[in-house]
Amino acid sequence: MISKIIICAILLQAVAFGFNDDDFDGVENMFDKCPNTNIDELVDITGCPKSKLTSRPQFDVQLGFNYYKNNSGSSNSTSFSANGYFDRLSVEVASSYPSSSQQDENEEDSDSIDISLFYKFEPSFDITTWLGFGVSIPTSKSTQNTEKSDYSLYLNCSKEFENTDLFGGVNYTFVNSKNTEDTTYQNTFGYYFGAKYYADDFISYDLQYATTKSEIADEVDISNLSFGTNYNLTSNWFARVELSAGLSESADDFGFSTKIGYSF
């Protein structure tokens, strides 16, 4: 009732003095830098919510362990990532390191540092979209001429419901590895989709299908299905456990990974 009275008062003022304020935040349209704000939001003199102006960057760091098994054997590695969130921009730096014994046995694999940058667009039709760019920088030598950086483009989307998110995306990678007598490399295209269910404020589950074209020209696409569980241990600490199963000959038959992270 009180909100209706306020709206009526603002409307009367607009009629009386020629004051145009479509979102009723007290800032005239011609000076309003954030149109269509909710009537219960506190705004500054430019018409923008003060919560947006005072939002602080957020960061998190994650340490993980990964295990994969396929027809030729098994492998394990440790991973590290650091993420920064700055309003609509997010930055991720990640790297994975195989065990020293496996690295010596399989010299064709090379370590790399992956850097990704994403920009978040305002929701349209209640769908949030991220556009991203990434670069994978090799940090070790390889016998397969994979020592040049690869570049990737990403388009990710998600739609929120009451307790569930639907998500999906596509990616394209420009592979710069040099061809050899036995191996021909190619650019790759992939996509994924899935759903995430929030059981409560502490636990959520997600199921995802992903497929991507192999960077080696004569190999079949890499497809897998994964299931993950996310835990909010405290206000800062969180963890994730993930199981994956290969759905194509070129994918790992089984995968297990676990991560623990700290946000601040």
Short mmCIF file of N, CA and C in Angstrom, two decimals, residues 4-74:
data_model
loop_
_atom_site.label_atom_id
_atom_site.label_comp_id
_atom_site.label_asym_id
_atom_site.label_seq_id
_atom_site.Cartn_x
_atom_site.Cartn_y
_atom_site.Cartn_z
N LYS A 4 2.46 1.92 -3.35
CA LYS A 4 1.52 2.47 -4.32
C LYS A 4 1.34 3.97 -4.11
N ILE A 5 1.33 4.39 -2.85
CA ILE A 5 1.20 5.81 -2.55
C ILE A 5 2.41 6.58 -3.06
N ILE A 6 3.61 5.99 -2.89
CA ILE A 6 4.84 6.64 -3.35
C ILE A 6 4.83 6.78 -4.86
N ILE A 7 4.40 5.70 -5.54
CA ILE A 7 4.34 5.74 -7.01
C ILE A 7 3.39 6.82 -7.49
N CYS A 8 2.21 6.91 -6.85
CA CYS A 8 1.24 7.93 -7.23
C CYS A 8 1.78 9.33 -7.03
N ALA A 9 2.51 9.53 -5.94
CA ALA A 9 3.08 10.85 -5.66
C ALA A 9 4.11 11.24 -6.71
N ILE A 10 4.93 10.26 -7.12
CA ILE A 10 5.94 10.53 -8.14
C ILE A 10 5.28 10.85 -9.48
N LEU A 11 4.21 10.11 -9.79
CA LEU A 11 3.50 10.36 -11.04
C LEU A 11 2.89 11.75 -11.06
N LEU A 12 2.31 12.17 -9.94
CA LEU A 12 1.72 13.50 -9.87
C LEU A 12 2.79 14.57 -10.04
N GLN A 13 3.96 14.33 -9.46
CA GLN A 13 5.05 15.28 -9.60
C GLN A 13 5.52 15.37 -11.04
N ALA A 14 5.58 14.20 -11.73
CA ALA A 14 6.02 14.18 -13.12
C ALA A 14 5.05 14.95 -14.01
N VAL A 15 3.73 14.79 -13.75
CA VAL A 15 2.74 15.50 -14.55
C VAL A 15 2.80 17.00 -14.30
N ALA A 16 3.01 17.37 -13.05
CA ALA A 16 2.98 18.78 -12.69
C ALA A 16 4.19 19.54 -13.20
N PHE A 17 5.34 18.90 -13.23
CA PHE A 17 6.56 19.65 -13.54
C PHE A 17 7.27 19.13 -14.80
N GLY A 18 6.65 18.21 -15.54
CA GLY A 18 7.29 17.71 -16.75
C GLY A 18 8.52 16.88 -16.46
N PHE A 19 8.52 16.19 -15.33
CA PHE A 19 9.65 15.39 -14.86
C PHE A 19 9.47 13.95 -15.34
N ASN A 20 10.36 13.46 -16.23
CA ASN A 20 10.24 12.12 -16.78
C ASN A 20 11.18 11.16 -16.06
N ASP A 21 10.59 10.21 -15.35
CA ASP A 21 11.36 9.23 -14.57
C ASP A 21 10.65 7.89 -14.67
N ASP A 22 10.99 7.12 -15.72
CA ASP A 22 10.26 5.89 -16.01
C ASP A 22 10.41 4.82 -14.94
N ASP A 23 11.57 4.75 -14.27
CA ASP A 23 11.76 3.69 -13.28
C ASP A 23 11.52 4.18 -11.85
N PHE A 24 11.05 5.44 -11.70
CA PHE A 24 10.65 5.98 -10.40
C PHE A 24 11.74 5.91 -9.34
N ASP A 25 12.98 6.18 -9.76
CA ASP A 25 14.07 6.17 -8.77
C ASP A 25 14.47 7.58 -8.34
N GLY A 26 13.74 8.59 -8.83
CA GLY A 26 14.02 9.97 -8.45
C GLY A 26 15.03 10.67 -9.31
N VAL A 27 15.56 9.97 -10.35
CA VAL A 27 16.54 10.56 -11.26
C VAL A 27 15.89 10.67 -12.64
N GLU A 28 15.88 11.88 -13.22
CA GLU A 28 15.23 12.09 -14.50
C GLU A 28 15.88 11.24 -15.59
N ASN A 29 15.06 10.80 -16.56
CA ASN A 29 15.53 9.88 -17.61
C ASN A 29 16.80 10.37 -18.29
N MET A 30 16.86 11.66 -18.61
CA MET A 30 17.99 12.18 -19.36
C MET A 30 19.30 12.13 -18.57
N PHE A 31 19.22 11.97 -17.23
CA PHE A 31 20.41 11.88 -16.39
C PHE A 31 20.60 10.48 -15.81
N ASP A 32 19.67 9.56 -16.11
CA ASP A 32 19.68 8.24 -15.49
C ASP A 32 20.60 7.29 -16.27
N LYS A 33 21.73 6.92 -15.66
CA LYS A 33 22.68 6.02 -16.30
C LYS A 33 22.32 4.54 -16.13
N CYS A 34 21.38 4.24 -15.24
CA CYS A 34 20.94 2.86 -15.01
C CYS A 34 19.41 2.82 -15.05
N PRO A 35 18.82 2.86 -16.24
CA PRO A 35 17.35 2.82 -16.34
C PRO A 35 16.79 1.47 -15.89
N ASN A 36 15.50 1.47 -15.54
CA ASN A 36 14.78 0.25 -15.18
C ASN A 36 15.27 -0.40 -13.89
N THR A 37 15.76 0.40 -12.95
CA THR A 37 16.10 -0.16 -11.64
C THR A 37 14.81 -0.43 -10.87
N ASN A 38 14.88 -1.41 -9.96
CA ASN A 38 13.71 -1.74 -9.15
C ASN A 38 13.38 -0.59 -8.20
N ILE A 39 12.09 -0.45 -7.89
CA ILE A 39 11.66 0.68 -7.08
C ILE A 39 12.17 0.61 -5.65
N ASP A 40 12.52 -0.60 -5.18
CA ASP A 40 13.00 -0.74 -3.81
C ASP A 40 14.52 -0.64 -3.70
N GLU A 41 15.23 -0.31 -4.82
CA GLU A 41 16.68 -0.19 -4.79
C GLU A 41 17.10 1.23 -4.46
N LEU A 42 18.12 1.35 -3.63
CA LEU A 42 18.69 2.65 -3.27
C LEU A 42 19.71 3.04 -4.33
N VAL A 43 19.50 4.22 -4.95
CA VAL A 43 20.37 4.64 -6.05
C VAL A 43 21.13 5.90 -5.68
N ASP A 44 22.20 6.18 -6.47
CA ASP A 44 22.96 7.40 -6.27
C ASP A 44 22.42 8.47 -7.21
N ILE A 45 23.14 9.58 -7.36
CA ILE A 45 22.64 10.71 -8.14
C ILE A 45 22.59 10.41 -9.64
N THR A 46 23.28 9.33 -10.07
CA THR A 46 23.24 8.96 -11.49
C THR A 46 22.15 7.94 -11.78
N GLY A 47 21.43 7.48 -10.75
CA GLY A 47 20.36 6.51 -10.94
C GLY A 47 20.80 5.07 -10.88
N CYS A 48 22.05 4.81 -10.48
CA CYS A 48 22.57 3.45 -10.40
C CYS A 48 22.50 2.93 -8.97
N PRO A 49 22.18 1.63 -8.79
CA PRO A 49 22.12 1.06 -7.44
C PRO A 49 23.45 1.20 -6.73
N LYS A 50 23.40 1.60 -5.48
CA LYS A 50 24.65 1.78 -4.73
C LYS A 50 25.37 0.45 -4.50
N SER A 51 24.62 -0.65 -4.48
CA SER A 51 25.26 -1.95 -4.29
C SER A 51 26.22 -2.27 -5.44
N LYS A 52 25.87 -1.83 -6.67
CA LYS A 52 26.76 -2.07 -7.81
C LYS A 52 28.02 -1.24 -7.69
N LEU A 53 27.87 0.00 -7.21
CA LEU A 53 29.01 0.89 -7.15
C LEU A 53 30.00 0.49 -6.06
N THR A 54 29.49 -0.14 -5.01
CA THR A 54 30.35 -0.49 -3.89
C THR A 54 30.79 -1.96 -3.93
N SER A 55 30.45 -2.69 -5.02
CA SER A 55 30.84 -4.09 -5.10
C SER A 55 32.36 -4.20 -5.16
N ARG A 56 32.90 -5.16 -4.40
CA ARG A 56 34.33 -5.35 -4.33
C ARG A 56 34.74 -6.54 -5.18
N PRO A 57 35.94 -6.51 -5.74
CA PRO A 57 36.44 -7.68 -6.47
C PRO A 57 36.51 -8.89 -5.56
N GLN A 58 36.27 -10.06 -6.11
CA GLN A 58 36.36 -11.30 -5.36
C GLN A 58 37.40 -12.20 -6.01
N PHE A 59 38.04 -13.03 -5.19
CA PHE A 59 39.09 -13.90 -5.68
C PHE A 59 38.93 -15.28 -5.05
N ASP A 60 39.43 -16.29 -5.73
CA ASP A 60 39.53 -17.61 -5.12
C ASP A 60 40.72 -18.36 -5.70
N VAL A 61 41.25 -19.28 -4.92
CA VAL A 61 42.34 -20.15 -5.35
C VAL A 61 41.90 -21.59 -5.10
N GLN A 62 42.29 -22.50 -6.02
CA GLN A 62 41.87 -23.89 -5.92
C GLN A 62 43.05 -24.82 -6.17
N LEU A 63 43.11 -25.88 -5.39
CA LEU A 63 44.13 -26.92 -5.55
C LEU A 63 43.41 -28.24 -5.76
N GLY A 64 43.83 -29.00 -6.79
CA GLY A 64 43.10 -30.22 -7.11
C GLY A 64 44.00 -31.41 -7.39
N PHE A 65 43.39 -32.59 -7.38
CA PHE A 65 44.03 -33.85 -7.74
C PHE A 65 43.17 -34.53 -8.78
N ASN A 66 43.80 -35.06 -9.84
CA ASN A 66 43.06 -35.67 -10.94
C ASN A 66 43.61 -37.06 -11.25
N TYR A 67 42.70 -38.00 -11.52
CA TYR A 67 43.09 -39.36 -11.87
C TYR A 67 42.27 -39.79 -13.09
N TYR A 68 42.94 -40.35 -14.11
CA TYR A 68 42.26 -40.80 -15.32
C TYR A 68 42.77 -42.19 -15.71
N LYS A 69 41.87 -42.99 -16.26
CA LYS A 69 42.22 -44.35 -16.68
C LYS A 69 41.67 -44.59 -18.08
N ASN A 70 42.51 -45.17 -18.96
CA ASN A 70 42.08 -45.53 -20.31
C ASN A 70 42.72 -46.85 -20.71
N ASN A 71 42.58 -47.22 -21.97
CA ASN A 71 43.08 -48.52 -22.43
C ASN A 71 44.59 -48.67 -22.29
N SER A 72 45.31 -47.57 -22.38
CA SER A 72 46.77 -47.63 -22.33
C SER A 72 47.32 -47.53 -20.91
N GLY A 73 46.47 -47.34 -19.92
CA GLY A 73 46.93 -47.23 -18.54
C GLY A 73 46.21 -46.14 -17.78
N SER A 74 46.87 -45.64 -16.76
CA SER A 74 46.28 -44.61 -15.92
C SER A 74 47.26 -43.46 -15.73
#
